[in-house]
Coordinates of C-alpha atoms in Angstrom, one line a residue:
M1 CA 137.7 -40.3 -169.6
K2 CA 135.6 -37.3 -168.5
T3 CA 138.3 -34.9 -169.6
K4 CA 138.7 -36.6 -172.9
S5 CA 134.9 -36.5 -173.5
S6 CA 134.8 -32.8 -172.7
A7 CA 137.7 -32.0 -175.0
S8 CA 136.0 -34.0 -177.8
K9 CA 132.8 -32.0 -177.4
K10 CA 134.7 -28.7 -177.3
K11 CA 136.5 -29.7 -180.5
T12 CA 133.3 -30.6 -182.3
S13 CA 131.7 -27.4 -181.1
T14 CA 134.6 -25.3 -182.4
G15 CA 134.6 -27.0 -185.8
A16 CA 130.9 -26.5 -186.1
K17 CA 131.3 -22.8 -185.4
I18 CA 134.0 -22.5 -187.9
G19 CA 131.8 -24.2 -190.5
G20 CA 129.0 -21.8 -189.7
I21 CA 131.3 -18.8 -190.2
I22 CA 132.6 -20.2 -193.5
A23 CA 129.0 -20.9 -194.7
V24 CA 127.9 -17.3 -194.0
I25 CA 131.0 -15.8 -195.6
L26 CA 130.6 -17.9 -198.8
F27 CA 126.9 -17.0 -198.9
F28 CA 127.7 -13.2 -199.1
V29 CA 130.6 -13.7 -201.5
L30 CA 128.5 -15.6 -203.9
M31 CA 125.6 -13.2 -203.5
L32 CA 127.7 -10.0 -204.0
M33 CA 130.1 -11.1 -206.7
P34 CA 129.4 -10.1 -210.3
T35 CA 127.0 -12.5 -212.0
P36 CA 129.1 -14.9 -214.2
K37 CA 128.4 -14.6 -217.9
G38 CA 125.7 -17.1 -219.0
M39 CA 124.3 -17.4 -215.4
T40 CA 121.0 -15.9 -214.4
P41 CA 120.7 -13.8 -211.2
E42 CA 118.3 -16.4 -209.9
A43 CA 120.8 -19.1 -210.4
Q44 CA 123.5 -17.1 -208.6
K45 CA 121.3 -16.5 -205.7
S46 CA 120.1 -20.1 -205.5
L47 CA 123.8 -21.2 -205.6
A48 CA 124.6 -19.0 -202.7
V49 CA 121.8 -20.5 -200.6
F50 CA 122.7 -24.1 -201.8
V51 CA 126.4 -23.7 -200.7
F52 CA 125.4 -22.0 -197.4
A53 CA 122.9 -24.8 -196.6
L54 CA 125.3 -27.6 -197.7
I55 CA 128.0 -26.4 -195.3
M56 CA 125.6 -25.8 -192.5
W57 CA 124.1 -29.3 -192.8
V58 CA 127.6 -30.9 -192.7
A59 CA 129.1 -28.6 -189.9
Q60 CA 125.9 -28.4 -187.9
P61 CA 126.5 -25.2 -185.9
I62 CA 122.7 -25.3 -185.5
P63 CA 120.2 -28.2 -185.9
I64 CA 119.8 -29.2 -189.6
Y65 CA 116.0 -28.4 -189.5
Q66 CA 116.8 -24.8 -188.5
T67 CA 119.2 -24.5 -191.5
S68 CA 116.3 -25.7 -193.7
I69 CA 114.0 -23.1 -192.3
I70 CA 116.6 -20.4 -193.0
G71 CA 116.9 -21.7 -196.6
I72 CA 113.1 -21.7 -197.1
L73 CA 113.0 -18.1 -195.9
L74 CA 116.1 -16.9 -197.9
L75 CA 115.0 -18.2 -201.3
P76 CA 112.0 -15.9 -201.8
M77 CA 113.5 -13.0 -199.7
I78 CA 116.5 -12.6 -201.9
G79 CA 114.7 -13.3 -205.2
A80 CA 116.1 -16.8 -205.9
V81 CA 112.5 -17.9 -206.5
E82 CA 109.6 -15.8 -207.8
K83 CA 106.9 -16.8 -205.3
Q84 CA 107.2 -17.9 -201.7
K85 CA 104.8 -20.8 -202.2
V86 CA 107.6 -22.4 -204.2
T87 CA 109.5 -22.9 -201.0
F88 CA 106.8 -22.7 -198.3
G89 CA 104.8 -25.3 -200.3
A90 CA 107.7 -27.8 -200.0
L91 CA 106.1 -29.1 -196.8
G92 CA 103.3 -30.5 -199.0
Y93 CA 105.7 -32.6 -201.2
D94 CA 104.9 -36.2 -201.7
I95 CA 108.1 -37.2 -199.9
I96 CA 106.9 -35.5 -196.7
W97 CA 103.7 -37.5 -196.8
L98 CA 105.7 -40.7 -197.5
M99 CA 107.8 -40.0 -194.5
V100 CA 104.8 -39.4 -192.3
A101 CA 103.2 -42.6 -193.5
A102 CA 106.5 -44.5 -193.0
F103 CA 106.7 -43.4 -189.4
V104 CA 103.1 -44.5 -188.8
L105 CA 103.8 -47.9 -190.4
T106 CA 106.9 -48.2 -188.3
S107 CA 104.9 -47.4 -185.2
A108 CA 102.3 -50.1 -186.2
I109 CA 104.9 -52.8 -186.7
N110 CA 106.6 -51.8 -183.4
E111 CA 103.5 -51.5 -181.2
T112 CA 102.0 -54.8 -182.4
N113 CA 105.3 -56.7 -181.9
L114 CA 105.2 -58.0 -185.5
G115 CA 108.5 -56.2 -186.2
K116 CA 110.1 -57.8 -183.2
R117 CA 108.9 -61.2 -184.3
L118 CA 110.3 -60.8 -187.8
A119 CA 113.6 -59.4 -186.4
L120 CA 114.0 -62.2 -183.9
S121 CA 113.2 -64.8 -186.7
M122 CA 115.9 -63.2 -188.8
L123 CA 118.4 -63.0 -186.0
T124 CA 118.0 -66.6 -184.9
K125 CA 118.6 -67.8 -188.5
F126 CA 121.1 -65.3 -189.9
G127 CA 122.0 -62.9 -187.1
K128 CA 124.2 -65.0 -184.9
T129 CA 126.9 -62.4 -185.6
P130 CA 126.8 -58.7 -186.6
K131 CA 128.3 -59.6 -189.9
G132 CA 125.6 -62.1 -190.6
T133 CA 122.9 -59.5 -189.9
L134 CA 124.5 -57.0 -192.2
I135 CA 124.9 -59.5 -195.0
S136 CA 121.4 -60.8 -194.7
L137 CA 120.0 -57.2 -194.9
M138 CA 122.2 -56.4 -197.9
L139 CA 120.9 -59.5 -199.8
V140 CA 117.3 -58.6 -198.9
N141 CA 117.8 -55.1 -200.3
F142 CA 119.2 -56.5 -203.5
I143 CA 116.4 -59.0 -204.0
L144 CA 113.7 -56.4 -203.2
A145 CA 115.0 -54.2 -206.0
F146 CA 113.6 -56.6 -208.6
F147 CA 110.1 -56.5 -207.1
I148 CA 109.8 -53.0 -205.7
P149 CA 111.0 -50.4 -208.2
S150 CA 110.7 -47.5 -205.7
T151 CA 113.8 -46.8 -203.6
S152 CA 111.7 -45.1 -201.0
A153 CA 109.3 -48.0 -200.8
R154 CA 112.1 -50.4 -200.2
A155 CA 113.5 -48.1 -197.4
A156 CA 110.0 -47.8 -195.8
L157 CA 109.7 -51.6 -195.8
L158 CA 113.0 -52.3 -194.3
I159 CA 113.3 -49.5 -191.7
P160 CA 110.8 -51.0 -189.3
I161 CA 112.7 -54.3 -189.3
I162 CA 116.0 -52.6 -188.9
M163 CA 114.6 -50.6 -185.9
I164 CA 113.7 -53.8 -184.2
L165 CA 117.1 -55.3 -184.9
L166 CA 118.7 -52.3 -183.3
E167 CA 116.5 -52.6 -180.3
V168 CA 117.4 -56.3 -179.9
Y169 CA 121.1 -55.4 -180.2
E170 CA 120.6 -52.6 -177.6
Q171 CA 122.0 -49.9 -179.9
V172 CA 122.1 -46.3 -178.8
P173 CA 121.2 -43.6 -181.4
G174 CA 124.2 -41.5 -182.3
E175 CA 126.7 -43.5 -180.2
S176 CA 126.7 -47.2 -181.1
N177 CA 128.9 -48.1 -184.1
F178 CA 126.8 -51.1 -185.2
G179 CA 123.7 -48.8 -185.2
K180 CA 125.6 -46.4 -187.4
L181 CA 126.8 -49.1 -189.8
I182 CA 123.6 -51.0 -190.2
T183 CA 121.6 -47.8 -191.1
L184 CA 124.4 -46.4 -193.3
Q185 CA 124.6 -49.8 -195.1
G186 CA 120.8 -49.5 -195.6
V187 CA 121.5 -46.3 -197.5
M188 CA 124.4 -47.6 -199.5
N189 CA 122.7 -51.0 -200.4
N190 CA 119.5 -49.3 -201.4
H191 CA 121.2 -47.2 -204.0
L192 CA 123.5 -50.0 -205.2
A193 CA 120.4 -52.2 -205.6
T194 CA 118.8 -49.4 -207.6
S195 CA 121.8 -49.2 -209.9
M196 CA 121.4 -53.0 -210.6
V197 CA 117.8 -53.0 -211.9
I198 CA 116.9 -50.6 -214.8
T199 CA 113.3 -50.2 -213.6
A200 CA 114.3 -49.2 -210.1
T201 CA 114.4 -45.5 -211.1
S202 CA 113.0 -43.6 -214.0
S203 CA 116.3 -41.8 -214.6
Q204 CA 117.9 -45.1 -215.7
L205 CA 115.1 -45.7 -218.2
L206 CA 115.7 -42.2 -219.4
A207 CA 119.4 -42.8 -219.8
I208 CA 119.0 -46.0 -221.8
G209 CA 116.5 -44.2 -223.9
F210 CA 119.1 -41.6 -224.8
I211 CA 121.6 -44.3 -225.6
N212 CA 119.3 -46.3 -227.9
K213 CA 118.1 -43.2 -229.7
M214 CA 121.5 -41.5 -230.2
T215 CA 123.4 -44.7 -231.1
G216 CA 120.8 -46.9 -232.7
S217 CA 121.2 -49.6 -230.1
K218 CA 118.4 -51.7 -228.8
L219 CA 119.5 -52.3 -225.2
G220 CA 116.9 -53.4 -222.7
Y221 CA 116.3 -54.9 -219.2
M222 CA 118.6 -57.8 -219.4
D223 CA 121.4 -55.8 -221.0
W224 CA 121.3 -53.4 -218.1
L225 CA 121.2 -56.2 -215.5
L226 CA 124.1 -58.1 -217.0
G227 CA 126.1 -54.9 -217.2
S228 CA 125.4 -53.5 -213.8
L229 CA 125.2 -56.7 -211.7
P230 CA 129.0 -57.2 -211.5
Q231 CA 129.7 -53.6 -210.5
V232 CA 127.0 -53.7 -207.8
L233 CA 128.2 -57.0 -206.3
I234 CA 131.9 -56.0 -206.3
T235 CA 131.3 -52.4 -205.0
G236 CA 128.8 -53.7 -202.4
L237 CA 131.3 -56.3 -201.1
I238 CA 134.2 -53.9 -200.9
A239 CA 132.1 -51.2 -199.4
F240 CA 130.8 -53.7 -196.8
I241 CA 134.4 -54.7 -195.8
V242 CA 135.5 -51.0 -195.6
G243 CA 132.5 -50.1 -193.5
Y244 CA 133.0 -53.0 -191.2
K245 CA 136.6 -52.1 -190.7
L246 CA 135.8 -48.3 -190.4
Y247 CA 133.3 -48.6 -187.6
H248 CA 135.1 -51.3 -185.5
I249 CA 132.1 -53.3 -184.1
K250 CA 133.5 -53.5 -180.6
D251 CA 130.5 -52.1 -178.7
L252 CA 128.3 -55.0 -179.7
N253 CA 128.0 -57.8 -177.1
I254 CA 126.4 -60.5 -179.1
G255 CA 127.4 -63.8 -180.6
G256 CA 127.7 -67.4 -179.8
E257 CA 125.2 -70.1 -179.1
S258 CA 124.1 -68.6 -175.8
T259 CA 123.0 -65.4 -177.4
K260 CA 121.2 -67.4 -180.1
E261 CA 119.3 -69.3 -177.4
I262 CA 118.4 -66.1 -175.7
L263 CA 116.9 -64.7 -178.9
K264 CA 115.0 -68.0 -179.5
K265 CA 113.6 -67.7 -176.0
Q266 CA 112.5 -64.1 -176.7
L267 CA 110.8 -65.4 -179.9
I268 CA 109.0 -68.1 -178.0
D269 CA 107.9 -65.7 -175.2
L270 CA 106.1 -63.6 -177.8
G271 CA 103.6 -66.5 -178.1
P272 CA 101.4 -67.1 -181.2
M273 CA 100.6 -64.1 -183.5
T274 CA 97.9 -61.8 -182.1
I275 CA 95.0 -60.4 -184.1
A276 CA 96.8 -57.0 -184.2
E277 CA 100.0 -58.7 -185.6
K278 CA 98.0 -60.5 -188.3
K279 CA 96.2 -57.2 -189.3
T280 CA 99.6 -55.5 -189.5
A281 CA 101.0 -58.3 -191.5
I282 CA 98.1 -58.2 -194.0
I283 CA 98.5 -54.4 -194.3
F284 CA 102.2 -54.7 -195.0
A285 CA 101.6 -57.6 -197.5
L286 CA 99.1 -55.5 -199.4
T287 CA 101.4 -52.5 -199.3
L288 CA 104.3 -54.6 -200.7
L289 CA 102.0 -56.0 -203.4
S290 CA 101.0 -52.5 -204.5
W291 CA 104.5 -51.3 -204.5
A292 CA 105.8 -54.3 -206.4
T293 CA 103.1 -54.0 -209.1
G294 CA 103.3 -50.2 -209.5
N295 CA 104.6 -50.4 -213.0
Y296 CA 101.9 -52.8 -214.2
Q297 CA 98.7 -51.4 -212.5
E298 CA 97.8 -49.1 -215.4
K299 CA 97.8 -51.9 -217.9
L300 CA 96.0 -54.4 -215.6
F301 CA 93.4 -52.1 -214.0
G302 CA 93.4 -48.9 -216.0
F303 CA 94.7 -46.9 -213.1
S304 CA 97.7 -46.9 -210.8
I305 CA 98.4 -46.1 -207.2
S306 CA 101.6 -44.3 -206.6
T307 CA 104.2 -45.2 -203.9
E308 CA 103.1 -42.3 -201.8
Q309 CA 99.4 -43.0 -202.2
T310 CA 99.9 -46.6 -201.2
A311 CA 101.8 -45.5 -198.1
V312 CA 99.2 -43.0 -197.1
I313 CA 96.3 -45.5 -197.6
S314 CA 98.2 -48.0 -195.5
M315 CA 98.8 -45.4 -192.8
L316 CA 95.0 -44.6 -192.8
V317 CA 94.1 -48.2 -192.4
C318 CA 96.5 -48.6 -189.5
L319 CA 94.8 -45.6 -187.7
L320 CA 91.2 -46.4 -188.5
P321 CA 89.0 -47.4 -185.4
K322 CA 88.4 -51.1 -185.1
V323 CA 90.1 -51.9 -188.4
G324 CA 93.5 -50.3 -187.5
V325 CA 96.1 -51.4 -184.9
I326 CA 97.3 -48.1 -183.4
D327 CA 95.9 -44.6 -182.6
W328 CA 97.4 -41.2 -183.4
K329 CA 99.1 -40.9 -180.0
Q330 CA 101.1 -44.0 -180.7
A331 CA 102.3 -42.8 -184.0
N332 CA 105.9 -41.6 -183.4
I333 CA 106.3 -38.9 -186.2
K334 CA 109.5 -36.9 -186.2
W335 CA 108.3 -33.5 -187.3
N336 CA 111.8 -31.9 -187.2
L337 CA 112.8 -34.3 -190.0
M338 CA 109.7 -33.1 -192.0
I339 CA 110.9 -29.5 -191.7
F340 CA 114.5 -30.5 -192.6
S341 CA 113.4 -32.5 -195.7
A342 CA 111.0 -29.7 -196.9
G343 CA 113.9 -27.2 -196.8
A344 CA 116.3 -29.6 -198.4
Y345 CA 114.0 -30.2 -201.4
A346 CA 113.1 -26.5 -201.7
I347 CA 116.7 -25.5 -201.9
G348 CA 117.7 -28.3 -204.2
N349 CA 114.8 -27.7 -206.6
A350 CA 115.5 -23.9 -206.7
F351 CA 119.1 -24.7 -207.6
N352 CA 118.1 -27.0 -210.4
D353 CA 115.2 -25.0 -211.7
S354 CA 117.2 -21.8 -211.9
G355 CA 119.8 -23.4 -214.1
G356 CA 122.5 -23.1 -211.5
A357 CA 123.4 -26.8 -211.4
S358 CA 123.5 -27.0 -215.2
F359 CA 125.7 -23.9 -215.5
I360 CA 128.3 -25.3 -213.0
I361 CA 128.6 -28.8 -214.5
Q362 CA 128.7 -27.6 -218.1
N363 CA 131.4 -25.0 -217.3
F364 CA 133.4 -27.5 -215.4
V365 CA 133.5 -29.9 -218.4
E366 CA 134.6 -27.0 -220.6
K367 CA 137.2 -25.6 -218.2
I368 CA 139.1 -28.8 -217.7
G369 CA 139.3 -29.4 -221.5
L370 CA 138.0 -33.0 -221.7
N371 CA 138.2 -33.0 -225.5
T372 CA 142.0 -32.5 -225.4
L373 CA 142.8 -35.4 -223.2
N374 CA 143.7 -39.1 -223.9
P375 CA 140.4 -40.9 -224.7
N376 CA 141.0 -43.6 -222.0
L377 CA 141.5 -40.8 -219.4
V378 CA 138.4 -39.0 -220.7
A379 CA 136.4 -42.2 -220.1
V380 CA 137.6 -42.5 -216.5
I381 CA 137.0 -38.8 -215.8
L382 CA 133.4 -39.0 -217.2
I383 CA 132.6 -42.1 -215.1
F384 CA 133.9 -40.2 -212.0
I385 CA 132.0 -37.1 -212.9
T386 CA 128.7 -39.0 -213.4
I387 CA 128.9 -40.6 -210.0
F388 CA 130.2 -37.5 -208.1
S389 CA 127.9 -35.0 -209.9
H390 CA 125.2 -36.0 -207.5
L391 CA 126.9 -33.6 -205.0
I392 CA 125.7 -30.8 -207.3
F393 CA 122.5 -32.2 -208.8
T394 CA 119.8 -33.2 -206.4
T395 CA 117.8 -35.2 -208.9
K396 CA 118.9 -38.3 -210.9
T397 CA 116.7 -37.3 -213.8
V398 CA 118.5 -34.0 -214.3
R399 CA 121.8 -35.7 -214.2
A400 CA 120.7 -38.3 -216.8
T401 CA 119.2 -35.6 -219.0
I402 CA 122.3 -33.4 -219.0
L403 CA 125.2 -35.9 -218.7
I404 CA 124.3 -38.9 -220.9
P405 CA 123.6 -37.0 -224.2
T406 CA 126.8 -34.9 -223.5
I407 CA 128.8 -38.1 -222.9
I408 CA 127.6 -39.8 -226.1
T409 CA 128.3 -36.7 -228.2
L410 CA 131.8 -36.3 -226.7
A411 CA 132.6 -40.0 -227.2
Q412 CA 131.6 -39.8 -230.8
S413 CA 133.7 -36.8 -231.4
L414 CA 136.7 -38.6 -229.9
N415 CA 136.1 -41.8 -231.9
I416 CA 135.2 -43.7 -228.7
N417 CA 132.5 -46.4 -228.9
P418 CA 129.8 -44.4 -227.1
V419 CA 127.7 -47.4 -226.0
P420 CA 130.0 -49.0 -223.4
L421 CA 131.0 -45.6 -222.1
A422 CA 127.4 -44.3 -221.9
M423 CA 126.3 -47.5 -220.2
A424 CA 129.2 -47.3 -217.7
C425 CA 128.3 -43.8 -216.8
S426 CA 124.6 -44.6 -216.6
F427 CA 125.3 -47.2 -214.0
G428 CA 126.6 -44.4 -211.8
I429 CA 123.4 -42.3 -212.0
A430 CA 121.9 -44.0 -208.9
Y431 CA 124.9 -43.2 -206.7
T432 CA 123.1 -40.5 -204.7
L433 CA 124.3 -41.6 -201.3
T434 CA 126.5 -38.9 -199.7
L435 CA 124.0 -36.4 -198.2
P436 CA 120.4 -36.4 -197.0
P437 CA 119.0 -34.0 -199.7
H438 CA 120.3 -36.1 -202.5
S439 CA 117.7 -38.8 -202.0
K440 CA 114.5 -39.6 -200.1
V441 CA 116.1 -42.8 -198.9
N442 CA 119.0 -40.9 -197.3
A443 CA 116.6 -38.7 -195.3
L444 CA 114.5 -41.6 -194.2
Y445 CA 117.5 -43.4 -192.7
L446 CA 118.9 -40.3 -191.2
S447 CA 115.7 -39.8 -189.3
L448 CA 116.4 -42.9 -187.3
G449 CA 119.1 -40.9 -185.5
Y450 CA 121.9 -43.5 -185.6
F451 CA 124.2 -41.5 -187.9
D452 CA 124.7 -37.9 -188.7
V453 CA 125.4 -36.0 -191.9
K454 CA 129.1 -36.3 -191.5
D455 CA 128.9 -40.1 -191.1
E456 CA 126.9 -40.4 -194.3
L457 CA 129.2 -38.1 -196.2
K458 CA 132.3 -40.1 -195.2
L459 CA 131.1 -43.6 -196.1
G460 CA 129.2 -42.2 -199.1
L461 CA 132.3 -40.6 -200.6
I462 CA 134.3 -43.8 -200.0
T463 CA 131.6 -45.9 -201.7
C464 CA 131.3 -43.5 -204.6
F465 CA 135.1 -43.8 -205.1
I466 CA 135.0 -47.6 -205.0
G467 CA 132.1 -47.6 -207.4
S468 CA 133.9 -45.3 -209.8
V469 CA 137.1 -47.4 -209.8
V470 CA 135.1 -50.7 -210.2
I471 CA 133.0 -49.3 -213.1
S472 CA 136.1 -47.9 -214.8
L473 CA 137.9 -51.3 -214.7
L474 CA 134.8 -53.0 -216.0
Y475 CA 134.5 -50.4 -218.8
F476 CA 138.0 -51.4 -220.2
T477 CA 137.3 -55.1 -220.0
Y478 CA 133.8 -56.6 -219.5
Y479 CA 131.8 -53.8 -221.1
Q480 CA 133.8 -53.8 -224.3
I481 CA 132.7 -57.4 -224.7
I482 CA 129.0 -57.3 -223.8
F483 CA 128.2 -53.8 -225.3

């Protein structure tokens, strides 16, 4: 066993080194090659940094936060961005503040035992088996999407509960398969739930706006829900089965009535709720209420509080003397994740703002000659492109802005009904689930330490493929009827 472990570590180390070498070589190749026609020098340079960082994050020859620091330094040094504050200022992004607040809220729910109480209550009712726990969390994620539009807010709400579940199941970060699967499913289900509800992300509202304006349709909330719900349920179910088989939950010693009784005893041992628990419960309830009413606050009160502002206010209340429930020393904030996330968003924004992402996707569509292919094949290709384009675009809004109008125009030129196709493609906009930089949610779950970038990439690509196939099948059948 010892020899096998050493060989495994050596193999991983060698692969990481090879990945690092490839990343450096590609960086210089992209930097030194002649600038392609129609591409700006800034776009070329940002592409070089983006490709370098992407490979380094996956291969991990060095810690991912160190790669982010390199990216933050490279962008202004090579002229990919005009001023260094564009990258150095990334540490002040709202997502960073949201992450800090999420860690404080997680610490509060852990320190007061409220999280353990909630987790044990869930486990005694639904968590008799690992499968029951996973299914219950998946359903909660889907239900919350109707009430909490923000993907990050949903993640910030569920992560403390998941952490306690992992503690009860005695999962080891980076080693236990169930720990990997429950956190990876958190990522997948968050994005699938987002795809189901049109208000769950502004990019979907933008997409349906393009469709209505360019086709004269009058599609709305229920049209989106009726169209997307089947693909979410089918994709979610298949992805759940695949993930469960993929990670072989053999390291989890739980199940049966005896375990259930042990968990009940732990719940009883907690005793009645303490004042600190009640305070934490009130803080979380008000936080949830603010997140759930985010879209209506402006109309109701004349002002609105953003997801990030709500999280920071809740963090402050948790830390305040007498009113709060923890102090700063008890707040377990992972600053290496803050650095990693800042670099990821700085690199992604530079790639988008320079026009590099737009250049690549537009040229790709032209090079493969979509307008010369069979219309049915074109539809399938466009659905796949929409979902997998998140590997290039770091923001859903950019993807919706570029792809949906292009798809509608192309469909009309090929005498394809543009509405079913555009709607099918729009349902794939929220599939940003393969790498941490693609979504705040991904970074939040990665910070728990139970899976690495390679794990997310593997299950994310599988889920994207499943979703692409499911949406394609629905396009040729169900969507032709309802749209």
